[in-house]
PDB file of C-alpha atoms in Angstrom:
ATOM      1  CA  UNK A   1     119.376  89.927  50.117  1.00 42.00           C
ATOM      2  CA  UNK A   2     115.756  89.759  50.459  1.00 45.00           C
ATOM      3  CA  UNK A   3     113.822  86.079  50.714  1.00 61.00           C
ATOM      4  CA  UNK A   4     110.068  86.181  50.530  1.00 70.00           C
ATOM      5  CA  UNK A   5     108.104  83.231  52.337  1.00 83.00           C
ATOM      6  CA  UNK A   6     104.824  81.214  51.954  1.00 86.00           C
ATOM      7  CA  UNK A   7     103.571  81.098  55.934  1.00 91.00           C
ATOM      8  CA  UNK A   8     104.219  77.425  57.029  1.00 96.00           C
ATOM      9  CA  UNK A   9     103.662  75.592  60.485  1.00 97.00           C
ATOM     10  CA  UNK A  10     106.863  74.866  61.748  1.00 97.00           C
ATOM     11  CA  UNK A  11     108.170  72.477  64.307  1.00 98.00           C
ATOM     12  CA  UNK A  12     110.270  74.321  66.803  1.00 98.00           C
ATOM     13  CA  UNK A  13     111.642  72.092  69.214  1.00 95.00           C
ATOM     14  CA  UNK A  14     108.310  70.594  71.074  1.00 94.00           C
ATOM     15  CA  UNK A  15     105.913  73.065  69.556  1.00 96.00           C
ATOM     16  CA  UNK A  16     104.832  74.044  66.369  1.00 97.00           C
ATOM     17  CA  UNK A  17     104.804  77.669  65.283  1.00 98.00           C
ATOM     18  CA  UNK A  18     103.859  79.580  62.187  1.00 98.00           C
ATOM     19  CA  UNK A  19     106.515  80.837  60.417  1.00 98.00           C
ATOM     20  CA  UNK A  20     107.318  83.570  59.273  1.00 97.00           C
ATOM     21  CA  UNK A  21     105.133  84.758  62.485  1.00 97.00           C
ATOM     22  CA  UNK A  22     106.491  87.337  65.392  1.00 96.00           C
ATOM     23  CA  UNK A  23     107.345  84.435  67.091  1.00 97.00           C
ATOM     24  CA  UNK A  24     109.845  83.145  64.613  1.00 98.00           C
ATOM     25  CA  UNK A  25     111.012  85.938  62.054  1.00 98.00           C
ATOM     26  CA  UNK A  26     113.129  85.592  59.452  1.00 98.00           C
ATOM     27  CA  UNK A  27     116.967  85.673  59.684  1.00 98.00           C
ATOM     28  CA  UNK A  28     118.687  88.537  57.654  1.00 97.00           C
ATOM     29  CA  UNK A  29     122.171  88.018  56.126  1.00 98.00           C
ATOM     30  CA  UNK A  30     124.870  91.112  56.701  1.00 98.00           C
ATOM     31  CA  UNK A  31     126.364  90.211  53.071  1.00 98.00           C
ATOM     32  CA  UNK A  32     126.284  93.786  52.238  1.00 98.00           C
ATOM     33  CA  UNK A  33     128.903  94.362  55.835  1.00 98.00           C
ATOM     34  CA  UNK A  34     131.302  91.832  54.485  1.00 98.00           C
ATOM     35  CA  UNK A  35     133.282  94.888  53.085  1.00 95.00           C
ATOM     36  CA  UNK A  36     133.138  96.003  56.713  1.00 98.00           C
ATOM     37  CA  UNK A  37     135.166  94.521  59.371  1.00 98.00           C
ATOM     38  CA  UNK A  38     133.810  97.576  61.670  1.00 98.00           C
ATOM     39  CA  UNK A  39     130.094  96.925  60.613  1.00 98.00           C
ATOM     40  CA  UNK A  40     130.611  93.230  61.299  1.00 98.00           C
ATOM     41  CA  UNK A  41     131.797  94.016  64.458  1.00 98.00           C
ATOM     42  CA  UNK A  42     128.962  96.678  65.107  1.00 98.00           C
ATOM     43  CA  UNK A  43     126.670  93.592  63.705  1.00 98.00           C
ATOM     44  CA  UNK A  44     128.024  90.833  65.885  1.00 98.00           C
ATOM     45  CA  UNK A  45     127.416  93.534  69.005  1.00 98.00           C
ATOM     46  CA  UNK A  46     124.069  94.047  68.185  1.00 98.00           C
ATOM     47  CA  UNK A  47     122.631  90.946  67.115  1.00 98.00           C
ATOM     48  CA  UNK A  48     124.795  88.349  68.600  1.00 98.00           C
ATOM     49  CA  UNK A  49     125.573  86.672  65.363  1.00 98.00           C
ATOM     50  CA  UNK A  50     126.838  87.066  61.631  1.00 99.00           C
ATOM     51  CA  UNK A  51     124.700  85.139  58.998  1.00 99.00           C
ATOM     52  CA  UNK A  52     126.360  85.110  55.478  1.00 98.00           C
ATOM     53  CA  UNK A  53     125.044  83.507  52.823  1.00 98.00           C
ATOM     54  CA  UNK A  54     127.713  81.879  50.117  1.00 98.00           C
ATOM     55  CA  UNK A  55     130.382  81.757  52.653  1.00 98.00           C
ATOM     56  CA  UNK A  56     131.379  78.675  51.265  1.00 98.00           C
ATOM     57  CA  UNK A  57     131.857  77.272  48.223  1.00 98.00           C
ATOM     58  CA  UNK A  58     128.854  75.320  47.166  1.00 98.00           C
ATOM     59  CA  UNK A  59     130.575  72.580  45.470  1.00 98.00           C
ATOM     60  CA  UNK A  60     132.828  72.122  47.820  1.00 98.00           C
ATOM     61  CA  UNK A  61     130.028  71.617  50.365  1.00 98.00           C
ATOM     62  CA  UNK A  62     128.213  69.403  48.816  1.00 98.00           C
ATOM     63  CA  UNK A  63     131.247  67.341  47.859  1.00 98.00           C
ATOM     64  CA  UNK A  64     131.456  67.338  52.097  1.00 98.00           C
ATOM     65  CA  UNK A  65     128.253  66.067  51.919  1.00 98.00           C
ATOM     66  CA  UNK A  66     128.686  63.247  50.210  1.00 98.00           C
ATOM     67  CA  UNK A  67     131.428  62.279  52.160  1.00 98.00           C
ATOM     68  CA  UNK A  68     129.020  61.838  55.237  1.00 98.00           C
ATOM     69  CA  UNK A  69     126.702  60.218  53.299  1.00 98.00           C
ATOM     70  CA  UNK A  70     129.271  57.634  52.345  1.00 97.00           C
ATOM     71  CA  UNK A  71     130.419  57.131  55.357  1.00 96.00           C
ATOM     72  CA  UNK A  72     127.069  56.710  56.546  1.00 96.00           C
ATOM     73  CA  UNK A  73     126.438  54.616  54.818  1.00 95.00           C
ATOM     74  CA  UNK A  74     129.566  51.997  55.436  1.00 92.00           C
ATOM     75  CA  UNK A  75     129.485  52.551  58.972  1.00 87.00           C
ATOM     76  CA  UNK A  76     126.067  52.838  60.201  1.00 81.00           C
ATOM     77  CA  UNK A  77     122.291  51.666  59.527  1.00 89.00           C
ATOM     78  CA  UNK A  78     120.622  54.867  59.593  1.00 95.00           C
ATOM     79  CA  UNK A  79     120.194  55.569  55.588  1.00 96.00           C
ATOM     80  CA  UNK A  80     117.563  53.769  53.422  1.00 95.00           C
ATOM     81  CA  UNK A  81     118.400  51.204  51.143  1.00 95.00           C
ATOM     82  CA  UNK A  82     115.204  51.898  48.820  1.00 95.00           C
ATOM     83  CA  UNK A  83     117.210  55.515  47.890  1.00 97.00           C
ATOM     84  CA  UNK A  84     120.245  56.480  46.582  1.00 97.00           C
ATOM     85  CA  UNK A  85     123.089  56.975  49.073  1.00 97.00           C
ATOM     86  CA  UNK A  86     123.109  60.780  47.832  1.00 97.00           C
ATOM     87  CA  UNK A  87     119.803  61.636  49.125  1.00 97.00           C
ATOM     88  CA  UNK A  88     120.410  61.002  52.460  1.00 97.00           C
ATOM     89  CA  UNK A  89     116.804  59.104  53.375  1.00 97.00           C
ATOM     90  CA  UNK A  90     117.105  57.865  56.244  1.00 96.00           C
ATOM     91  CA  UNK A  91     115.398  54.273  57.372  1.00 95.00           C
ATOM     92  CA  UNK A  92     111.917  54.000  59.016  1.00 93.00           C
ATOM     93  CA  UNK A  93     112.199  54.019  62.803  1.00 89.00           C
ATOM     94  CA  UNK A  94     115.206  55.898  62.254  1.00 89.00           C
ATOM     95  CA  UNK A  95     115.772  58.797  65.508  1.00 82.00           C
ATOM     96  CA  UNK A  96     117.746  59.877  67.333  1.00 79.00           C
ATOM     97  CA  UNK A  97     120.628  56.829  67.937  1.00 82.00           C
ATOM     98  CA  UNK A  98     120.548  55.642  65.041  1.00 89.00           C
ATOM     99  CA  UNK A  99     123.171  57.523  62.997  1.00 91.00           C
ATOM    100  CA  UNK A 100     126.633  57.127  63.695  1.00 90.00           C
ATOM    101  CA  UNK A 101     128.752  59.519  66.365  1.00 90.00           C
ATOM    102  CA  UNK A 102     131.055  61.415  63.563  1.00 93.00           C
ATOM    103  CA  UNK A 103     132.230  64.262  66.845  1.00 92.00           C
ATOM    104  CA  UNK A 104     135.551  64.868  67.572  1.00 90.00           C
ATOM    105  CA  UNK A 105     139.085  64.077  66.068  1.00 88.00           C
ATOM    106  CA  UNK A 106     138.113  60.647  63.661  1.00 92.00           C
ATOM    107  CA  UNK A 107     138.572  59.366  60.330  1.00 93.00           C
ATOM    108  CA  UNK A 108     135.380  61.548  58.791  1.00 96.00           C
ATOM    109  CA  UNK A 109     135.562  64.656  61.016  1.00 96.00           C
ATOM    110  CA  UNK A 110     139.071  65.334  60.031  1.00 96.00           C
ATOM    111  CA  UNK A 111     138.780  63.511  55.946  1.00 97.00           C
ATOM    112  CA  UNK A 112     140.120  66.135  53.492  1.00 97.00           C
ATOM    113  CA  UNK A 113     136.723  67.185  51.648  1.00 98.00           C
ATOM    114  CA  UNK A 114     135.346  68.364  54.607  1.00 98.00           C
ATOM    115  CA  UNK A 115     138.361  69.953  56.334  1.00 98.00           C
ATOM    116  CA  UNK A 116     138.816  72.076  52.862  1.00 97.00           C
ATOM    117  CA  UNK A 117     135.308  73.585  54.011  1.00 98.00           C
ATOM    118  CA  UNK A 118     135.294  74.232  57.525  1.00 98.00           C
ATOM    119  CA  UNK A 119     139.038  75.198  58.281  1.00 96.00           C
ATOM    120  CA  UNK A 120     139.639  75.827  54.501  1.00 95.00           C
ATOM    121  CA  UNK A 121     141.071  79.054  53.594  1.00 97.00           C
ATOM    122  CA  UNK A 122     137.589  80.775  53.301  1.00 98.00           C
ATOM    123  CA  UNK A 123     137.313  80.570  56.992  1.00 98.00           C
ATOM    124  CA  UNK A 124     140.954  81.535  57.696  1.00 98.00           C
ATOM    125  CA  UNK A 125     140.729  84.536  56.028  1.00 98.00           C
ATOM    126  CA  UNK A 126     137.840  85.960  57.181  1.00 98.00           C
ATOM    127  CA  UNK A 127     138.250  85.073  60.855  1.00 98.00           C
ATOM    128  CA  UNK A 128     141.843  86.354  60.305  1.00 98.00           C
ATOM    129  CA  UNK A 129     140.554  89.517  58.958  1.00 98.00           C
ATOM    130  CA  UNK A 130     137.471  90.063  61.263  1.00 98.00           C
ATOM    131  CA  UNK A 131     139.964  89.469  64.736  1.00 98.00           C
ATOM    132  CA  UNK A 132     142.621  91.288  63.312  1.00 98.00           C
ATOM    133  CA  UNK A 133     145.382  89.101  64.084  1.00 97.00           C
ATOM    134  CA  UNK A 134     145.821  85.383  63.414  1.00 98.00           C
ATOM    135  CA  UNK A 135     143.093  82.849  63.928  1.00 98.00           C
ATOM    136  CA  UNK A 136     143.040  79.439  65.445  1.00 98.00           C
ATOM    137  CA  UNK A 137     140.366  76.743  65.608  1.00 97.00           C
ATOM    138  CA  UNK A 138     139.507  74.015  67.715  1.00 96.00           C
ATOM    139  CA  UNK A 139     140.706  70.572  66.548  1.00 95.00           C
ATOM    140  CA  UNK A 140     137.295  69.011  67.860  1.00 94.00           C
ATOM    141  CA  UNK A 141     134.656  69.283  65.801  1.00 96.00           C
ATOM    142  CA  UNK A 142     130.906  69.058  65.602  1.00 96.00           C
ATOM    143  CA  UNK A 143     130.377  67.000  62.972  1.00 97.00           C
ATOM    144  CA  UNK A 144     126.642  65.951  63.373  1.00 95.00           C
ATOM    145  CA  UNK A 145     124.076  64.128  61.639  1.00 96.00           C
ATOM    146  CA  UNK A 146     120.437  65.465  63.300  1.00 95.00           C
ATOM    147  CA  UNK A 147     117.565  61.952  62.283  1.00 94.00           C
ATOM    148  CA  UNK A 148     113.628  62.724  62.725  1.00 94.00           C
ATOM    149  CA  UNK A 149     112.325  64.124  65.712  1.00 94.00           C
ATOM    150  CA  UNK A 150     115.673  65.430  66.768  1.00 94.00           C
ATOM    151  CA  UNK A 151     116.436  69.007  68.063  1.00 96.00           C
ATOM    152  CA  UNK A 152     119.253  70.668  69.839  1.00 96.00           C
ATOM    153  CA  UNK A 153     117.488  72.769  72.874  1.00 97.00           C
ATOM    154  CA  UNK A 154     118.186  76.458  73.764  1.00 98.00           C
ATOM    155  CA  UNK A 155     121.750  76.938  75.106  1.00 98.00           C
ATOM    156  CA  UNK A 156     124.497  79.106  74.759  1.00 98.00           C
ATOM    157  CA  UNK A 157     127.942  77.636  73.924  1.00 97.00           C
ATOM    158  CA  UNK A 158     129.603  79.292  77.083  1.00 98.00           C
ATOM    159  CA  UNK A 159     128.270  76.525  79.602  1.00 97.00           C
ATOM    160  CA  UNK A 160     130.245  73.775  77.081  1.00 95.00           C
ATOM    161  CA  UNK A 161     133.620  75.617  76.825  1.00 95.00           C
ATOM    162  CA  UNK A 162     134.314  78.765  78.727  1.00 94.00           C
ATOM    163  CA  UNK A 163     137.899  77.686  79.924  1.00 95.00           C
ATOM    164  CA  UNK A 164     139.556  79.994  77.155  1.00 96.00           C
ATOM    165  CA  UNK A 165     139.224  83.374  75.321  1.00 97.00           C
ATOM    166  CA  UNK A 166     135.913  84.977  75.539  1.00 97.00           C
ATOM    167  CA  UNK A 167     136.281  85.968  71.864  1.00 98.00           C
ATOM    168  CA  UNK A 168     135.358  82.133  70.674  1.00 98.00           C
ATOM    169  CA  UNK A 169     133.096  82.039  68.419  1.00 98.00           C
ATOM    170  CA  UNK A 170     131.257  79.309  66.790  1.00 98.00           C
ATOM    171  CA  UNK A 171     130.816  78.946  63.204  1.00 98.00           C
ATOM    172  CA  UNK A 172     127.683  76.391  62.108  1.00 98.00           C
ATOM    173  CA  UNK A 173     127.729  74.954  58.562  1.00 98.00           C
ATOM    174  CA  UNK A 174     124.937  73.214  57.324  1.00 98.00           C
ATOM    175  CA  UNK A 175     126.274  70.449  54.375  1.00 98.00           C
ATOM    176  CA  UNK A 176     124.008  70.531  51.665  1.00 98.00           C
ATOM    177  CA  UNK A 177     120.369  72.420  51.195  1.00 98.00           C
ATOM    178  CA  UNK A 178     118.821  72.591  54.503  1.00 98.00           C
ATOM    179  CA  UNK A 179     115.114  74.116  54.679  1.00 97.00           C
ATOM    180  CA  UNK A 180     113.620  74.989  58.082  1.00 98.00           C
ATOM    181  CA  UNK A 181     111.602  71.344  58.131  1.00 98.00           C
ATOM    182  CA  UNK A 182     114.643  69.532  58.732  1.00 98.00           C
ATOM    183  CA  UNK A 183     116.320  71.112  61.630  1.00 98.00           C
ATOM    184  CA  UNK A 184     118.561  74.121  60.730  1.00 98.00           C
ATOM    185  CA  UNK A 185     119.958  76.717  63.626  1.00 98.00           C
ATOM    186  CA  UNK A 186     117.304  79.540  64.997  1.00 98.00           C
ATOM    187  CA  UNK A 187     118.870  82.737  67.044  1.00 98.00           C
ATOM    188  CA  UNK A 188     117.305  84.859  69.854  1.00 98.00           C
ATOM    189  CA  UNK A 189     118.636  87.756  68.683  1.00 98.00           C
ATOM    190  CA  UNK A 190     119.979  90.153  71.151  1.00 98.00           C
ATOM    191  CA  UNK A 191     119.905  87.754  73.546  1.00 98.00           C
ATOM    192  CA  UNK A 192     123.791  88.026  74.624  1.00 98.00           C
ATOM    193  CA  UNK A 193     123.435  91.999  75.341  1.00 98.00           C
ATOM    194  CA  UNK A 194     119.843  92.428  76.375  1.00 98.00           C
ATOM    195  CA  UNK A 195     119.068  93.930  80.129  1.00 98.00           C
ATOM    196  CA  UNK A 196     116.408  90.974  80.244  1.00 98.00           C
ATOM    197  CA  UNK A 197     119.027  88.884  80.175  1.00 98.00           C
ATOM    198  CA  UNK A 198     121.418  90.110  82.430  1.00 98.00           C
ATOM    199  CA  UNK A 199     120.127  87.276  85.137  1.00 98.00           C
ATOM    200  CA  UNK A 200     119.969  84.469  83.114  1.00 98.00           C
ATOM    201  CA  UNK A 201     123.578  85.244  81.778  1.00 98.00           C
ATOM    202  CA  UNK A 202     124.791  86.194  84.974  1.00 98.00           C
ATOM    203  CA  UNK A 203     123.791  82.233  86.508  1.00 98.00           C
ATOM    204  CA  UNK A 204     123.179  80.133  83.359  1.00 98.00           C
ATOM    205  CA  UNK A 205     125.199  81.778  81.141  1.00 98.00           C
ATOM    206  CA  UNK A 206     128.504  81.541  83.042  1.00 97.00           C
ATOM    207  CA  UNK A 207     127.766  78.035  84.261  1.00 96.00           C
ATOM    208  CA  UNK A 208     130.617  75.701  83.774  1.00 96.00           C
ATOM    209  CA  UNK A 209     128.432  72.542  83.215  1.00 94.00           C
ATOM    210  CA  UNK A 210     131.333  70.230  83.963  1.00 92.00           C
ATOM    211  CA  UNK A 211     132.184  71.508  86.985  1.00 93.00           C
ATOM    212  CA  UNK A 212     129.241  72.174  88.251  1.00 93.00           C
ATOM    213  CA  UNK A 213     128.733  68.115  87.954  1.00 91.00           C
ATOM    214  CA  UNK A 214     125.650  68.931  85.327  1.00 92.00           C
ATOM    215  CA  UNK A 215     123.561  65.654  84.211  1.00 89.00           C
ATOM    216  CA  UNK A 216     121.444  66.442  81.139  1.00 88.00           C
ATOM    217  CA  UNK A 217     121.878  68.007  77.783  1.00 91.00           C
ATOM    218  CA  UNK A 218     123.184  71.478  79.188  1.00 94.00           C
ATOM    219  CA  UNK A 219     120.267  73.268  77.577  1.00 97.00           C
ATOM    220  CA  UNK A 220     118.364  75.572  79.528  1.00 98.00           C
ATOM    221  CA  UNK A 221     115.328  74.708  78.304  1.00 98.00           C
ATOM    222  CA  UNK A 222     113.610  72.734  75.178  1.00 97.00           C
ATOM    223  CA  UNK A 223     111.150  74.793  75.033  1.00 98.00           C
ATOM    224  CA  UNK A 224     112.512  78.056  72.909  1.00 98.00           C
ATOM    225  CA  UNK A 225     108.845  80.373  74.101  1.00 98.00           C
ATOM    226  CA  UNK A 226     110.388  80.137  77.805  1.00 98.00           C
ATOM    227  CA  UNK A 227     113.468  81.740  77.097  1.00 98.00           C
ATOM    228  CA  UNK A 228     111.247  84.464  75.074  1.00 98.00           C
ATOM    229  CA  UNK A 229     108.549  84.368  78.055  1.00 97.00           C
ATOM    230  CA  UNK A 230     111.186  84.784  80.396  1.00 98.00           C
ATOM    231  CA  UNK A 231     113.584  86.956  79.105  1.00 98.00           C
ATOM    232  CA  UNK A 232     112.603  88.757  75.321  1.00 97.00           C
ATOM    233  CA  UNK A 233     114.369  88.558  72.328  1.00 97.00           C
ATOM    234  CA  UNK A 234     112.965  87.361  69.166  1.00 97.00           C
ATOM    235  CA  UNK A 235     114.141  83.923  67.436  1.00 98.00           C
ATOM    236  CA  UNK A 236     114.857  84.383  64.183  1.00 98.00           C
ATOM    237  CA  UNK A 237     115.390  81.615  61.530  1.00 98.00           C
ATOM    238  CA  UNK A 238     115.555  80.807  57.760  1.00 98.00           C
ATOM    239  CA  UNK A 239     116.198  78.095  54.747  1.00 98.00           C
ATOM    240  CA  UNK A 240     120.014  77.245  54.579  1.00 98.00           C
ATOM    241  CA  UNK A 241     121.530  76.565  51.426  1.00 98.00           C
ATOM    242  CA  UNK A 242     124.873  74.966  50.763  1.00 98.00           C
ATOM    243  CA  UNK A 243     127.234  77.106  51.202  1.00 98.00           C
ATOM    244  CA  UNK A 244     125.679  79.509  54.138  1.00 98.00           C
ATOM    245  CA  UNK A 245     127.109  79.420  57.619  1.00 98.00           C
ATOM    246  CA  UNK A 246     125.930  81.445  60.678  1.00 99.00           C
ATOM    247  CA  UNK A 247     128.543  82.695  63.252  1.00 99.00           C
ATOM    248  CA  UNK A 248     127.456  83.806  66.677  1.00 98.00           C
ATOM    249  CA  UNK A 249     129.121  84.209  70.422  1.00 98.00           C
ATOM    250  CA  UNK A 250     129.438  82.354  73.449  1.00 98.00           C
ATOM    251  CA  UNK A 251     126.413  83.959  75.016  1.00 98.00           C
ATOM    252  CA  UNK A 252     124.004  84.021  72.200  1.00 98.00           C
ATOM    253  CA  UNK A 253     121.099  81.860  72.534  1.00 98.00           C
ATOM    254  CA  UNK A 254     120.502  79.104  70.357  1.00 98.00           C
ATOM    255  CA  UNK A 255     118.407  75.921  68.972  1.00 98.00           C
ATOM    256  CA  UNK A 256     117.218  74.155  66.193  1.00 98.00           C
ATOM    257  CA  UNK A 257     114.227  73.496  64.810  1.00 98.00           C
ATOM    258  CA  UNK A 258     112.713  69.857  64.699  1.00 97.00           C
ATOM    259  CA  UNK A 259     113.827  67.502  61.845  1.00 97.00           C
ATOM    260  CA  UNK A 260     110.282  66.675  60.621  1.00 97.00           C
ATOM    261  CA  UNK A 261     111.283  64.857  57.598  1.00 97.00           C
ATOM    262  CA  UNK A 262     112.824  61.440  56.448  1.00 96.00           C
ATOM    263  CA  UNK A 263     116.760  63.070  55.519  1.00 97.00           C
ATOM    264  CA  UNK A 264     119.769  63.484  57.535  1.00 97.00           C
ATOM    265  CA  UNK A 265     120.313  66.836  58.284  1.00 98.00           C
ATOM    266  CA  UNK A 266     124.465  67.089  58.473  1.00 98.00           C
ATOM    267  CA  UNK A 267     125.974  70.254  60.219  1.00 98.00           C
ATOM    268  CA  UNK A 268     129.146  71.055  61.241  1.00 98.00           C
ATOM    269  CA  UNK A 269     129.816  73.194  64.654  1.00 98.00           C
ATOM    270  CA  UNK A 270     133.669  74.502  64.317  1.00 98.00           C
ATOM    271  CA  UNK A 271     134.543  77.124  66.831  1.00 98.00           C
ATOM    272  CA  UNK A 272     136.993  79.636  65.983  1.00 98.00           C
ATOM    273  CA  UNK A 273     139.693  82.258  68.472  1.00 98.00           C
ATOM    274  CA  UNK A 274     142.441  84.865  68.141  1.00 98.00           C
ATOM    275  CA  UNK A 275     145.652  82.342  67.886  1.00 97.00           C
ATOM    276  CA  UNK A 276     147.197  84.331  70.957  1.00 97.00           C
ATOM    277  CA  UNK A 277     144.638  83.876  73.315  1.00 97.00           C
ATOM    278  CA  UNK A 278     144.042  80.839  75.406  1.00 96.00           C
ATOM    279  CA  UNK A 279     142.298  78.004  74.169  1.00 96.00           C
ATOM    280  CA  UNK A 280     139.840  75.230  76.305  1.00 95.00           C
ATOM    281  CA  UNK A 281     142.553  72.922  76.209  1.00 93.00           C
ATOM    282  CA  UNK A 282     139.560  69.871  75.969  1.00 92.00           C
ATOM    283  CA  UNK A 283     139.367  70.810  72.192  1.00 93.00           C
ATOM    284  CA  UNK A 284     142.772  71.241  71.254  1.00 88.00           C
ATOM    285  CA  UNK A 285     144.768  68.464  69.659  1.00 74.00           C
ATOM    286  CA  UNK A 286     148.084  68.658  71.697  1.00 56.00           C
ATOM    287  CA  UNK A 287     146.808  69.360  75.118  1.00 45.00           C
ATOM    288  CA  UNK A 288     143.435  67.704  74.789  1.00 48.00           C
ATOM    289  CA  UNK A 289     142.199  66.628  78.701  1.00 53.00           C
ATOM    290  CA  UNK A 290     139.955  63.718  78.718  1.00 46.00           C
ATOM    291  CA  UNK A 291     136.810  64.213  80.005  1.00 57.00           C
ATOM    292  CA  UNK A 292     133.722  62.171  80.890  1.00 56.00           C
ATOM    293  CA  UNK A 293     130.827  64.932  79.816  1.00 66.00           C
ATOM    294  CA  UNK A 294     127.913  63.659  77.898  1.00 69.00           C
ATOM    295  CA  UNK A 295     125.664  66.908  76.638  1.00 64.00           C
ATOM    296  CA  UNK A 296     123.089  67.794  73.829  1.00 63.00           C
ATOM    297  CA  UNK A 297     121.722  64.312  72.367  1.00 65.00           C
ATOM    298  CA  UNK A 298     124.349  62.273  73.537  1.00 64.00           C
ATOM    299  CA  UNK A 299     123.554  62.886  76.930  1.00 61.00           C
ATOM    300  CA  UNK A 300     119.739  61.726  76.375  1.00 60.00           C
ATOM    301  CA  UNK A 301     121.448  58.123  75.473  1.00 60.00           C
ATOM    302  CA  UNK A 302     124.305  57.467  77.923  1.00 57.00           C
ATOM    303  CA  UNK A 303     124.551  58.461  81.448  1.00 51.00           C
ATOM    304  CA  UNK A 304     125.067  61.780  80.715  1.00 46.00           C
ATOM    305  CA  UNK A 305     126.937  62.483  84.121  1.00 45.00           C
ATOM    306  CA  UNK A 306     129.304  65.221  83.725  1.00 46.00           C
ATOM    307  CA  UNK A 307     131.173  64.576  87.362  1.00 43.00           C
ATOM    308  CA  UNK A 308     134.967  65.224  86.635  1.00 46.00           C
ATOM    309  CA  UNK A 309     135.248  68.193  89.763  1.00 51.00           C
ATOM    310  CA  UNK A 310     132.416  66.623  92.002  1.00 51.00           C
ATOM    311  CA  UNK A 311     131.088  63.359  93.518  1.00 51.00           C
ATOM    312  CA  UNK A 312     127.610  64.686  92.811  1.00 61.00           C
ATOM    313  CA  UNK A 313     125.672  65.634  90.306  1.00 82.00           C
ATOM    314  CA  UNK A 314     123.268  68.360  89.710  1.00 91.00           C
ATOM    315  CA  UNK A 315     120.015  68.881  86.975  1.00 94.00           C
ATOM    316  CA  UNK A 316     118.963  72.174  85.701  1.00 96.00           C
ATOM    317  CA  UNK A 317     115.795  72.049  86.846  1.00 95.00           C
ATOM    318  CA  UNK A 318     117.491  72.410  90.449  1.00 96.00           C
ATOM    319  CA  UNK A 319     120.133  74.819  89.183  1.00 97.00           C
ATOM    320  CA  UNK A 320     116.852  76.734  87.556  1.00 97.00           C
ATOM    321  CA  UNK A 321     115.452  77.004  91.373  1.00 97.00           C
ATOM    322  CA  UNK A 322     118.857  77.787  92.673  1.00 97.00           C
ATOM    323  CA  UNK A 323     118.794  80.701  90.332  1.00 97.00           C
ATOM    324  CA  UNK A 324     114.917  81.784  90.807  1.00 97.00           C
ATOM    325  CA  UNK A 325     115.006  82.205  86.803  1.00 96.00           C
TER     326      UNK A 325
END
């Protein structure tokens, strides 16, 4: 499905960039390939992601969004009292640290209306067919509400969850209609395989952030164009609709645009893999291992020290000097 866009200026991390442009192009869906698993594998192999319009049931997604907003209203002080809860308008001054923490296995992340979307029959059937075997998802859910001025920096998921299957895939599901200005995911196309990324992938991409005792977010950079200046690739994103999903592999570089609106951007990351392969024990219900790691935006609010295996800590800037990248 082709979509035309009027040019506009987007906040992408700390920089402003025209969209669509050569610096931030339009993400193309693969809906025309859904009948052909081999074609989907080829798409993932070439691009590093699958963007699927209408992957989930739209009404179920909107019901999940309502559940999250109700939770935020009951247990936090994030939403504006001057607007209906359903609008998801944040109160003035609500930034990073204002919205309640919802990641993990908890009352809201495992509410029936939410699980029916993120691990219902649609994703199970899709991943079972894609893997050609039974599929399983982590019990830990990365459910988030991104506040104004919040964004996620450029990274690959392998730095956080590399102790299991290398076939692990992430499914990013926005809860609602989410324009780029609200903070959507952007992917650096083909960053998982381009030769120019080989040193990046052999160093940063193979890092276990906890084992090296990394302090900070775990992001390689907050500047998306540090990636393309040094290694190439093409950043792509789009406006998302309730029901859309973006699926990508452990080595695809991705980040988000900045939420420049007064609306909470609600989304959830779930991880999927073949059931027959080893799972990262840190994110499984029955064998979950305690972790002191605080990465991503959470590291900006807390100590951010992940030193379970090492007494000292390192920073990403120090590691980049050692890696000479």
